[in-house]
PDB file of C-alpha atoms in Angstrom:
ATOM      1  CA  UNK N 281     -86.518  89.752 299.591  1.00  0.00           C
ATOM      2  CA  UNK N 282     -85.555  92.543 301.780  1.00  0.00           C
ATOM      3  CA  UNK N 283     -88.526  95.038 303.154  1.00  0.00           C
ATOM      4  CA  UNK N 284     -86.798  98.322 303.241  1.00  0.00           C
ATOM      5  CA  UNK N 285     -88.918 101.552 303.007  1.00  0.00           C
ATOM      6  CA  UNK N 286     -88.530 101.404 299.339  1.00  0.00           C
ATOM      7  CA  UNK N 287     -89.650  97.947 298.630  1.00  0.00           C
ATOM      8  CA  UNK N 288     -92.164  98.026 300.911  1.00  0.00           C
ATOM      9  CA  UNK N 289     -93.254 101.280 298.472  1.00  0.00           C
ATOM     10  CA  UNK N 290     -92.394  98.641 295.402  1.00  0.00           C
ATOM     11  CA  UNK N 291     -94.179  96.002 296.528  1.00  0.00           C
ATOM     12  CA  UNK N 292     -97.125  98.068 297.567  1.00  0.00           C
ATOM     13  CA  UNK N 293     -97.442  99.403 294.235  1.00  0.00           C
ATOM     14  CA  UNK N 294     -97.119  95.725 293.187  1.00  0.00           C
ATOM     15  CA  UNK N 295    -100.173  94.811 295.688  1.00  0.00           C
ATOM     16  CA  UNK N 296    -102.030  97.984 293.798  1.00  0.00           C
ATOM     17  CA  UNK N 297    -101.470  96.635 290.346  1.00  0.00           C
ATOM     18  CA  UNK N 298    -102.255  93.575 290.324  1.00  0.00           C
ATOM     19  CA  UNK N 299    -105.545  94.312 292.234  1.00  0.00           C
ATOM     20  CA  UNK N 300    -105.897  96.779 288.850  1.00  0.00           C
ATOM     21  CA  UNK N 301    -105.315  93.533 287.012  1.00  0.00           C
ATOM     22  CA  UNK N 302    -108.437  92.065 288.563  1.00  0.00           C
ATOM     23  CA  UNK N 303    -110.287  95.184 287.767  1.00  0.00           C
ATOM     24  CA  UNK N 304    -108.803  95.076 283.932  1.00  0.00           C
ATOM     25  CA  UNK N 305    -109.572  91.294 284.054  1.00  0.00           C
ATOM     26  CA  UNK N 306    -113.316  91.696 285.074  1.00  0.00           C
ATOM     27  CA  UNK N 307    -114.330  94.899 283.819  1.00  0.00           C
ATOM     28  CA  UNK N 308    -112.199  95.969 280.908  1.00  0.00           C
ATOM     29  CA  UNK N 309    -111.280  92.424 279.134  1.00  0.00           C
ATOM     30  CA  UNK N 310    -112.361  91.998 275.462  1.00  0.00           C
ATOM     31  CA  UNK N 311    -112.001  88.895 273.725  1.00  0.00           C
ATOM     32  CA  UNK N 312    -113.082  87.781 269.769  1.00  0.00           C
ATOM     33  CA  UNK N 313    -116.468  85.298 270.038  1.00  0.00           C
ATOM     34  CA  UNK N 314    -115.280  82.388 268.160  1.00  0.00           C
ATOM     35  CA  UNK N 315    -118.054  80.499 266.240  1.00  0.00           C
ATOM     36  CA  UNK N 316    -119.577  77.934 267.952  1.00  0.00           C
ATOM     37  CA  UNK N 317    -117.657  79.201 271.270  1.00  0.00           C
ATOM     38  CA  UNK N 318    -119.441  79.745 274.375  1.00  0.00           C
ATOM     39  CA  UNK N 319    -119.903  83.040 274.029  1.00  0.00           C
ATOM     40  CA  UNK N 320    -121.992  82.531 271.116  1.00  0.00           C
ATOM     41  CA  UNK N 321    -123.808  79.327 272.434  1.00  0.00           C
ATOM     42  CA  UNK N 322    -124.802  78.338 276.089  1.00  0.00           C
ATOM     43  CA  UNK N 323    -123.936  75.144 276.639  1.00  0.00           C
ATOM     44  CA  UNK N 324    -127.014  73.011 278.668  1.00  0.00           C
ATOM     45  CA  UNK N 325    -126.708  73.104 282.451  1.00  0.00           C
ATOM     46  CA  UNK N 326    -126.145  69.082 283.385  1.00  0.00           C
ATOM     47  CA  UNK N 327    -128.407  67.550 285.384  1.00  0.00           C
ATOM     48  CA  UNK N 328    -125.940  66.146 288.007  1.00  0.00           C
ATOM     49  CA  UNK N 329    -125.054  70.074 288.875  1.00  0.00           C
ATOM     50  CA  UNK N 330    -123.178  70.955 291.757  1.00  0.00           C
ATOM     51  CA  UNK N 331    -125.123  72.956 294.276  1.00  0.00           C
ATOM     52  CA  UNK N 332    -124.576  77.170 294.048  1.00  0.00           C
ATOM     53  CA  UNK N 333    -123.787  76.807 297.992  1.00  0.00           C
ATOM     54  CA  UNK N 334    -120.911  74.483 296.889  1.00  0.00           C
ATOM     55  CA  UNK N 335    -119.371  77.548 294.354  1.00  0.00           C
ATOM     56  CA  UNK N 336    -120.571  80.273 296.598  1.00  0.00           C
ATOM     57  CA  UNK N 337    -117.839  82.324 299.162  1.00  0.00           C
ATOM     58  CA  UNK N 338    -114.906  84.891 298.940  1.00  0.00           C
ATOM     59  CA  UNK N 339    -112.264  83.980 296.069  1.00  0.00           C
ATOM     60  CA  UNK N 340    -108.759  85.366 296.712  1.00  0.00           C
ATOM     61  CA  UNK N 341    -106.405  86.960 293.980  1.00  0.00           C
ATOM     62  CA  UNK N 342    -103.222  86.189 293.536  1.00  0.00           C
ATOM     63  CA  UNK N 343    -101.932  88.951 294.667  1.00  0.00           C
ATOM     64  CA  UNK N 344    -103.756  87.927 298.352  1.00  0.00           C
ATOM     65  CA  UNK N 345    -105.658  90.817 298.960  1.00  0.00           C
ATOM     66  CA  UNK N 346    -108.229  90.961 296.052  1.00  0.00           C
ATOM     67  CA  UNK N 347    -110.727  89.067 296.514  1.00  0.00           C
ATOM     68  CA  UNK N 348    -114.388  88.175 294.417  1.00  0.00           C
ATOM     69  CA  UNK N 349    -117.429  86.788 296.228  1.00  0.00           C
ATOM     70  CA  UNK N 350    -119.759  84.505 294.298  1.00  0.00           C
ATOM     71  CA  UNK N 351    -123.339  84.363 295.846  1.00  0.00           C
ATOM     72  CA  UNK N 352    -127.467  84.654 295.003  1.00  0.00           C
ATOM     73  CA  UNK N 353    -128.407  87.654 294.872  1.00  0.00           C
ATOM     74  CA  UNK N 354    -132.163  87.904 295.105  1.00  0.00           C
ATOM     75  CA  UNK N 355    -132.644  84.366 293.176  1.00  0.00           C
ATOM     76  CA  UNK N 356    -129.670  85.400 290.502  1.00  0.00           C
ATOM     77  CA  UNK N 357    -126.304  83.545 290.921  1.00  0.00           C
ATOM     78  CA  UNK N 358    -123.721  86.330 290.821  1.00  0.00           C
ATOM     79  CA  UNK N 359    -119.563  87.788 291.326  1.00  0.00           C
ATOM     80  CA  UNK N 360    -118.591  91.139 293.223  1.00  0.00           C
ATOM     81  CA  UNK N 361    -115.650  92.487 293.453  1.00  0.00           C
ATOM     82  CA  UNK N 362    -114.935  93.455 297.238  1.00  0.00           C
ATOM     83  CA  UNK N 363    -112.646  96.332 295.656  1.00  0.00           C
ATOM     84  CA  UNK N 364    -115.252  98.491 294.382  1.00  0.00           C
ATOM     85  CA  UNK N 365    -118.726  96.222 294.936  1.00  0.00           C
ATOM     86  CA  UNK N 366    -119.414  96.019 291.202  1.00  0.00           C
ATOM     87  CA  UNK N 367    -121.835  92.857 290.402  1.00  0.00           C
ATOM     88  CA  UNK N 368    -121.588  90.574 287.561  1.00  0.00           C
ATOM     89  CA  UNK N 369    -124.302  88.562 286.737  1.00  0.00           C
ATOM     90  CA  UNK N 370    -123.801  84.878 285.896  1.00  0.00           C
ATOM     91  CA  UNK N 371    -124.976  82.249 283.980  1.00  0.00           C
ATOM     92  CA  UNK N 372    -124.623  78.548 284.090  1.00  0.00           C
ATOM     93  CA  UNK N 373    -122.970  76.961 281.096  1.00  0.00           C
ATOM     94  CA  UNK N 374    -121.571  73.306 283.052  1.00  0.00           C
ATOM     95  CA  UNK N 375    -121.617  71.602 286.418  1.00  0.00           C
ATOM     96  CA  UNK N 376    -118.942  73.983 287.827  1.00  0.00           C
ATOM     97  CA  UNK N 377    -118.565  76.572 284.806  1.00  0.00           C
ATOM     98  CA  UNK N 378    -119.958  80.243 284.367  1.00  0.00           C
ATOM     99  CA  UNK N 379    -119.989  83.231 282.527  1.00  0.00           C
ATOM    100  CA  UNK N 380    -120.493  86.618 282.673  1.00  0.00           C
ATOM    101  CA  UNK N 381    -124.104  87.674 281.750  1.00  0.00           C
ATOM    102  CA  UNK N 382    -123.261  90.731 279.258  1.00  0.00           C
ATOM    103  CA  UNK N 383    -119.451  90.457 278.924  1.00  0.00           C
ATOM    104  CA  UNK N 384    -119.084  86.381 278.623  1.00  0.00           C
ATOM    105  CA  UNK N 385    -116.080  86.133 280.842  1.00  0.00           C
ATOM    106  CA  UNK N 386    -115.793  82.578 281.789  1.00  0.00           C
ATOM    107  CA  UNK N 387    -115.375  80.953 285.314  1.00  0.00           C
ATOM    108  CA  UNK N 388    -114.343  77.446 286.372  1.00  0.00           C
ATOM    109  CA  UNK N 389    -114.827  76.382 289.877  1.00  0.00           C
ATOM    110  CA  UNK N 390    -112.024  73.250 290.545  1.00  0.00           C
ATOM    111  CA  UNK N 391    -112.724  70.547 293.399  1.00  0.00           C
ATOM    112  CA  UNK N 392    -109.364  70.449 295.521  1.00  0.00           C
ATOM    113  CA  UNK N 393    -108.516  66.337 297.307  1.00  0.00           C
ATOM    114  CA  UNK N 394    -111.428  66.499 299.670  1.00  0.00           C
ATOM    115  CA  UNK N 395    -114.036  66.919 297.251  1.00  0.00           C
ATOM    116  CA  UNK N 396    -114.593  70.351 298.057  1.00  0.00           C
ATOM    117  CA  UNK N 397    -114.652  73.531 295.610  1.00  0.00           C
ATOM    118  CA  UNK N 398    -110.937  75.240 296.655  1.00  0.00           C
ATOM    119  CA  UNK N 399    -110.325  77.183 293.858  1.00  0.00           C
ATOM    120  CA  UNK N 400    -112.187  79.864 290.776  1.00  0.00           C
ATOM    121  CA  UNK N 401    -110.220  79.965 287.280  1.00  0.00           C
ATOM    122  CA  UNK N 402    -110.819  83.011 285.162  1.00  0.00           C
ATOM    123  CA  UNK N 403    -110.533  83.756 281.923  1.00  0.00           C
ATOM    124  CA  UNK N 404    -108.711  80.830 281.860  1.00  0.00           C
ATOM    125  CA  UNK N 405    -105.599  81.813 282.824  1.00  0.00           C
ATOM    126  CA  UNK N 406    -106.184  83.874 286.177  1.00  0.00           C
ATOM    127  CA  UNK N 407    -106.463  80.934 289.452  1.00  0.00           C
ATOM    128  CA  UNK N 408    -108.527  82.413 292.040  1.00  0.00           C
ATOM    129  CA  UNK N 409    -107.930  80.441 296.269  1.00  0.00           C
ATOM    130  CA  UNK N 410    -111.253  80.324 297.736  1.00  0.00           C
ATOM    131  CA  UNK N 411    -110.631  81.525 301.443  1.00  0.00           C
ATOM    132  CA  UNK N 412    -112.617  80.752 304.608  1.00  0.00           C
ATOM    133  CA  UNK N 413    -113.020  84.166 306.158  1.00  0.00           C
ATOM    134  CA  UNK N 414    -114.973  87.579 304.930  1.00  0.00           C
ATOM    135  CA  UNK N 415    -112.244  89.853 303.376  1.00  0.00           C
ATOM    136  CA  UNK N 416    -114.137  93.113 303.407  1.00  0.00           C
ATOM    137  CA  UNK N 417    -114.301  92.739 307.415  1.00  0.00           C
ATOM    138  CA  UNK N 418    -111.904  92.733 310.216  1.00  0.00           C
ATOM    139  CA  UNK N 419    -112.006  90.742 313.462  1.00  0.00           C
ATOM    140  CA  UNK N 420    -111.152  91.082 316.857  1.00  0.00           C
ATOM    141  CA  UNK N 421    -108.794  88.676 318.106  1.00  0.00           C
ATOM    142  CA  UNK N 422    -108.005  87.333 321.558  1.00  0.00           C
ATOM    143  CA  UNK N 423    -104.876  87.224 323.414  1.00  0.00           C
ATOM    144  CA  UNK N 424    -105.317  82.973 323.100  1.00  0.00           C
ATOM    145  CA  UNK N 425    -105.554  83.386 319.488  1.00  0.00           C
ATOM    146  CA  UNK N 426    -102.852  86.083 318.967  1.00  0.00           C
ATOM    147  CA  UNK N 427    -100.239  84.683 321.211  1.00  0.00           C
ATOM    148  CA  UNK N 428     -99.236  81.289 319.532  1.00  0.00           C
ATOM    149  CA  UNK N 429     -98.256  83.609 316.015  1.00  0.00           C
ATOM    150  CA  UNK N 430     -95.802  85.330 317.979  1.00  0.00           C
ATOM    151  CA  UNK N 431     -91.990  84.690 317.353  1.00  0.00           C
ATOM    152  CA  UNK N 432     -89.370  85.755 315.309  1.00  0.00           C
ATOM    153  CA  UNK N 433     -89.122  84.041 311.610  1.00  0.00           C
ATOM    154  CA  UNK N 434     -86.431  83.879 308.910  1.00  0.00           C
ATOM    155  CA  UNK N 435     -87.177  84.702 305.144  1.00  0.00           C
ATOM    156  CA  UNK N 436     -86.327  81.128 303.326  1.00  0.00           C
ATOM    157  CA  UNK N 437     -84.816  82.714 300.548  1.00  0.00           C
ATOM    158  CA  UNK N 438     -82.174  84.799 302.468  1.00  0.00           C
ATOM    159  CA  UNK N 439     -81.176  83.923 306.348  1.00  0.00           C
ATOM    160  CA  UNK N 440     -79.828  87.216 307.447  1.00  0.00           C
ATOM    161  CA  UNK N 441     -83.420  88.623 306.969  1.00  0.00           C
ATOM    162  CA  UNK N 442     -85.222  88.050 310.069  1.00  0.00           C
ATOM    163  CA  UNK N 443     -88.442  89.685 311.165  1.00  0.00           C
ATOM    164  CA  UNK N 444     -90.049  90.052 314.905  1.00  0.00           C
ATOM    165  CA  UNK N 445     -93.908  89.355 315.374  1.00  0.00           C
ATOM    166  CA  UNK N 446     -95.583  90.827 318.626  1.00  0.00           C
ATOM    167  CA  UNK N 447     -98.983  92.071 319.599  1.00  0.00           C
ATOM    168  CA  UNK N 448    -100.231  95.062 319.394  1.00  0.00           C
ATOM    169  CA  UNK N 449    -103.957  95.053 321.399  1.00  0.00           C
ATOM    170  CA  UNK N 450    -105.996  92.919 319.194  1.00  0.00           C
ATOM    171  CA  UNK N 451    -103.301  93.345 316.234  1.00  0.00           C
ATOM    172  CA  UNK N 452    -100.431  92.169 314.663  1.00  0.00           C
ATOM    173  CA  UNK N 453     -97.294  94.322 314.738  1.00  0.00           C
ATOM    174  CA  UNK N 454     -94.278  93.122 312.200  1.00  0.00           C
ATOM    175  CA  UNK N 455     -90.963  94.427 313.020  1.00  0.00           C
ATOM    176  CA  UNK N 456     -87.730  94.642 310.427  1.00  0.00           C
ATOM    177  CA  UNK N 457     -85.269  93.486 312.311  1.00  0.00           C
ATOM    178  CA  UNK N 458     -82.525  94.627 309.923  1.00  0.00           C
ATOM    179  CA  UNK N 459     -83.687  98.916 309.906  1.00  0.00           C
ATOM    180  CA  UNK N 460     -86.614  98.260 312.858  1.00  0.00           C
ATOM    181  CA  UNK N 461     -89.703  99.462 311.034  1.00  0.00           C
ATOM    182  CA  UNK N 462     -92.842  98.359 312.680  1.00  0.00           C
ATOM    183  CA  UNK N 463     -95.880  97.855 310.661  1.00  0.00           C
ATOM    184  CA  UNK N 464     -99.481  96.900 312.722  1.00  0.00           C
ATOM    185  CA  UNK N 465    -101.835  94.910 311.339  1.00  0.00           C
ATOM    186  CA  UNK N 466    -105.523  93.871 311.440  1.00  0.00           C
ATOM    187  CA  UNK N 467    -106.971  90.400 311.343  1.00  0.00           C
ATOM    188  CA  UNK N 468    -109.872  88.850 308.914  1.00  0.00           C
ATOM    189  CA  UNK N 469    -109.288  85.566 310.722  1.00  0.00           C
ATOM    190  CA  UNK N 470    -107.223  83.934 313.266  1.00  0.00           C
ATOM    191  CA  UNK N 471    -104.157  83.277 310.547  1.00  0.00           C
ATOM    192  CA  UNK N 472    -105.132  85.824 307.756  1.00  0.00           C
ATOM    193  CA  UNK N 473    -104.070  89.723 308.627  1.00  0.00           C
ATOM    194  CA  UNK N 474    -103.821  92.873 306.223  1.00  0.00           C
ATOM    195  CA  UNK N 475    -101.896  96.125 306.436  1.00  0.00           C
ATOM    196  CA  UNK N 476    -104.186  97.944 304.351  1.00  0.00           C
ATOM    197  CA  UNK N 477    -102.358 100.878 304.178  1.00  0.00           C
ATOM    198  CA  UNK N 478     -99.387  99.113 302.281  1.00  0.00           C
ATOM    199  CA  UNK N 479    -101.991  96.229 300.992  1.00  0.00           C
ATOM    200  CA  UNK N 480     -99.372  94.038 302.548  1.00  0.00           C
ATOM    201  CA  UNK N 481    -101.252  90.470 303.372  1.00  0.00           C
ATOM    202  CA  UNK N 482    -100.028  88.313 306.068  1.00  0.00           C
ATOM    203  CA  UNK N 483    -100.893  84.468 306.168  1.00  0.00           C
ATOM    204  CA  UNK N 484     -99.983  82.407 308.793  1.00  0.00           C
ATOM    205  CA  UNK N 485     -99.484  78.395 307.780  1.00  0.00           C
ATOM    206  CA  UNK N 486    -100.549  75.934 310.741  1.00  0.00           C
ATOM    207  CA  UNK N 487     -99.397  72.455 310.699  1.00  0.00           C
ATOM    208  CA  UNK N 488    -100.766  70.081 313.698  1.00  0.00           C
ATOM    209  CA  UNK N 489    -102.174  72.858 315.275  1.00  0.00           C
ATOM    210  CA  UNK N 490     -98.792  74.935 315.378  1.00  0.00           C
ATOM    211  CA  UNK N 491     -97.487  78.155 313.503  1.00  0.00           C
ATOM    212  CA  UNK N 492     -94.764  76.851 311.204  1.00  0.00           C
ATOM    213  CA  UNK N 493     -94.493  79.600 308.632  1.00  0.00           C
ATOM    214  CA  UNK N 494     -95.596  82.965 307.179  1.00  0.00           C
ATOM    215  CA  UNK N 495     -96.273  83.819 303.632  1.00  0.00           C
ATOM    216  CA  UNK N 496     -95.907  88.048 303.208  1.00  0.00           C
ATOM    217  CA  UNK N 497     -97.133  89.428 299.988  1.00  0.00           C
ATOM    218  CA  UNK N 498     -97.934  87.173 296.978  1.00  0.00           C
ATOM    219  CA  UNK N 499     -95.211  84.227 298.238  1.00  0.00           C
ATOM    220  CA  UNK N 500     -92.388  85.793 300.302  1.00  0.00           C
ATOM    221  CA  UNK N 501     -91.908  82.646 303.013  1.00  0.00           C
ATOM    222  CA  UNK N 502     -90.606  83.324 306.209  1.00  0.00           C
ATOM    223  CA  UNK N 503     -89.608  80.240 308.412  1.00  0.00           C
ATOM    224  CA  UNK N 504     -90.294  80.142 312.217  1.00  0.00           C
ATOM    225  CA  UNK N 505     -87.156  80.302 314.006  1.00  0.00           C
ATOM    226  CA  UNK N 506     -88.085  81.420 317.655  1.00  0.00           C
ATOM    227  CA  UNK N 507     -91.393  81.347 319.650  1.00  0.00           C
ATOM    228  CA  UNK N 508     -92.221  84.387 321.559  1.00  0.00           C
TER     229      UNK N 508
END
């Protein structure tokens, strides 16, 4: 999909509103207790439990810049919202299931191949990607760590859309090859980077240790063509 002025505006606003969705999801969602649901009865906690360290960390949206952190917070197991820090009290109601104290939204933490807790669905319909980095703080990156993301890739959907990636200090700067905008952007981790101005996320995919692709907004996938 091209990134012209205006659909960088479009997809922007895009970024914006489904970040709202979170916020409509966690903090404006109603639903009808059904009798004998689990909003009406807790269900006991099993005593082969997975550990809260196993659930805790930063959750991503969708939309790959929202982003909810599940953690204790002084002895009570609990979800914020990075957007706006509200809290949300939680309650056990399974090995890896939750809810809401007051409102009863519910939470399923899913083990990915390894074992491991990858993934938070809520609501039951909204999959949450547990990431590995802190989303509500940047990093400084080295020239070693910048310089293998470098290169010029090709949008898979459409191969006369190519973009140019370069460094910029410690940042990332994208250019449009087809009109030559230039946006910069900061890194939360060595392969995750956010224009926050746009709330345009950038995720770079490693395979055996090199850069093979890009993923721009919620699943635009640019191809590496050329290494810098």
């Amino acid at each position: 999909m091209m990134m012209n002025a205006k659909t960088v505006k479009q997809r922007s606003l895009k970024a914006c509103t489904l970040v709202a969705v979170g916020l409509v999801v966690l903090s404006g969602y109603t639903a009808e207790p059904q009798k004998g649901s689990v909003f009406h009865e807790m269900r006991p906690i099993q005593t082969d439990s997975v550990s809260l360290d196993d659930v805790s960390g930063y959750f991503r949206f969708p939309n790959r810049v929202a982003c909810i952190r599940f953690f204790n917070k002084d002895g009570q197991f609990v979800a914020q919202q990075t957007w706006d820090g509200r809290v949300y009290p939680l309650q056990r109601t399974g090995s890896l299931t939750f809810q809401s104290r007051d409102e009863a939204y519910k939470i399923a933490f899913i083990e990915g191949a390894n074992g491991k807790i990858d993934k938070a669905k809520i609501l039951d319909r909204l999959m949450l990607e547990k990431v590995s980095y802190n989303p509500t703080q940047y990093v400084s990156l080295t020239v070693d760590q910048l310089t293998p993301l470098l290169g010029r890739y090709r949008l898979q959907k459409d191969s006369n859309m190519e973009i140019n990636v370069t460094r910029q200090g410690n940042k990332l700067a994208l250019e449009q090859l087809w009109d030559n905008k230039t946006m910069v952007f900061d890194a939360f981790s060595p392969t995750d980077f956010l224009n926050a101005e746009l709330s345009f996320p950038l995720t770079f995919i490693v395979s055996n240790g090199t850069v093979k692709e890009l993923i721009c907004f919620e699943s635009d996938r640019w191809e590496r063509i050329e290494h810098e």
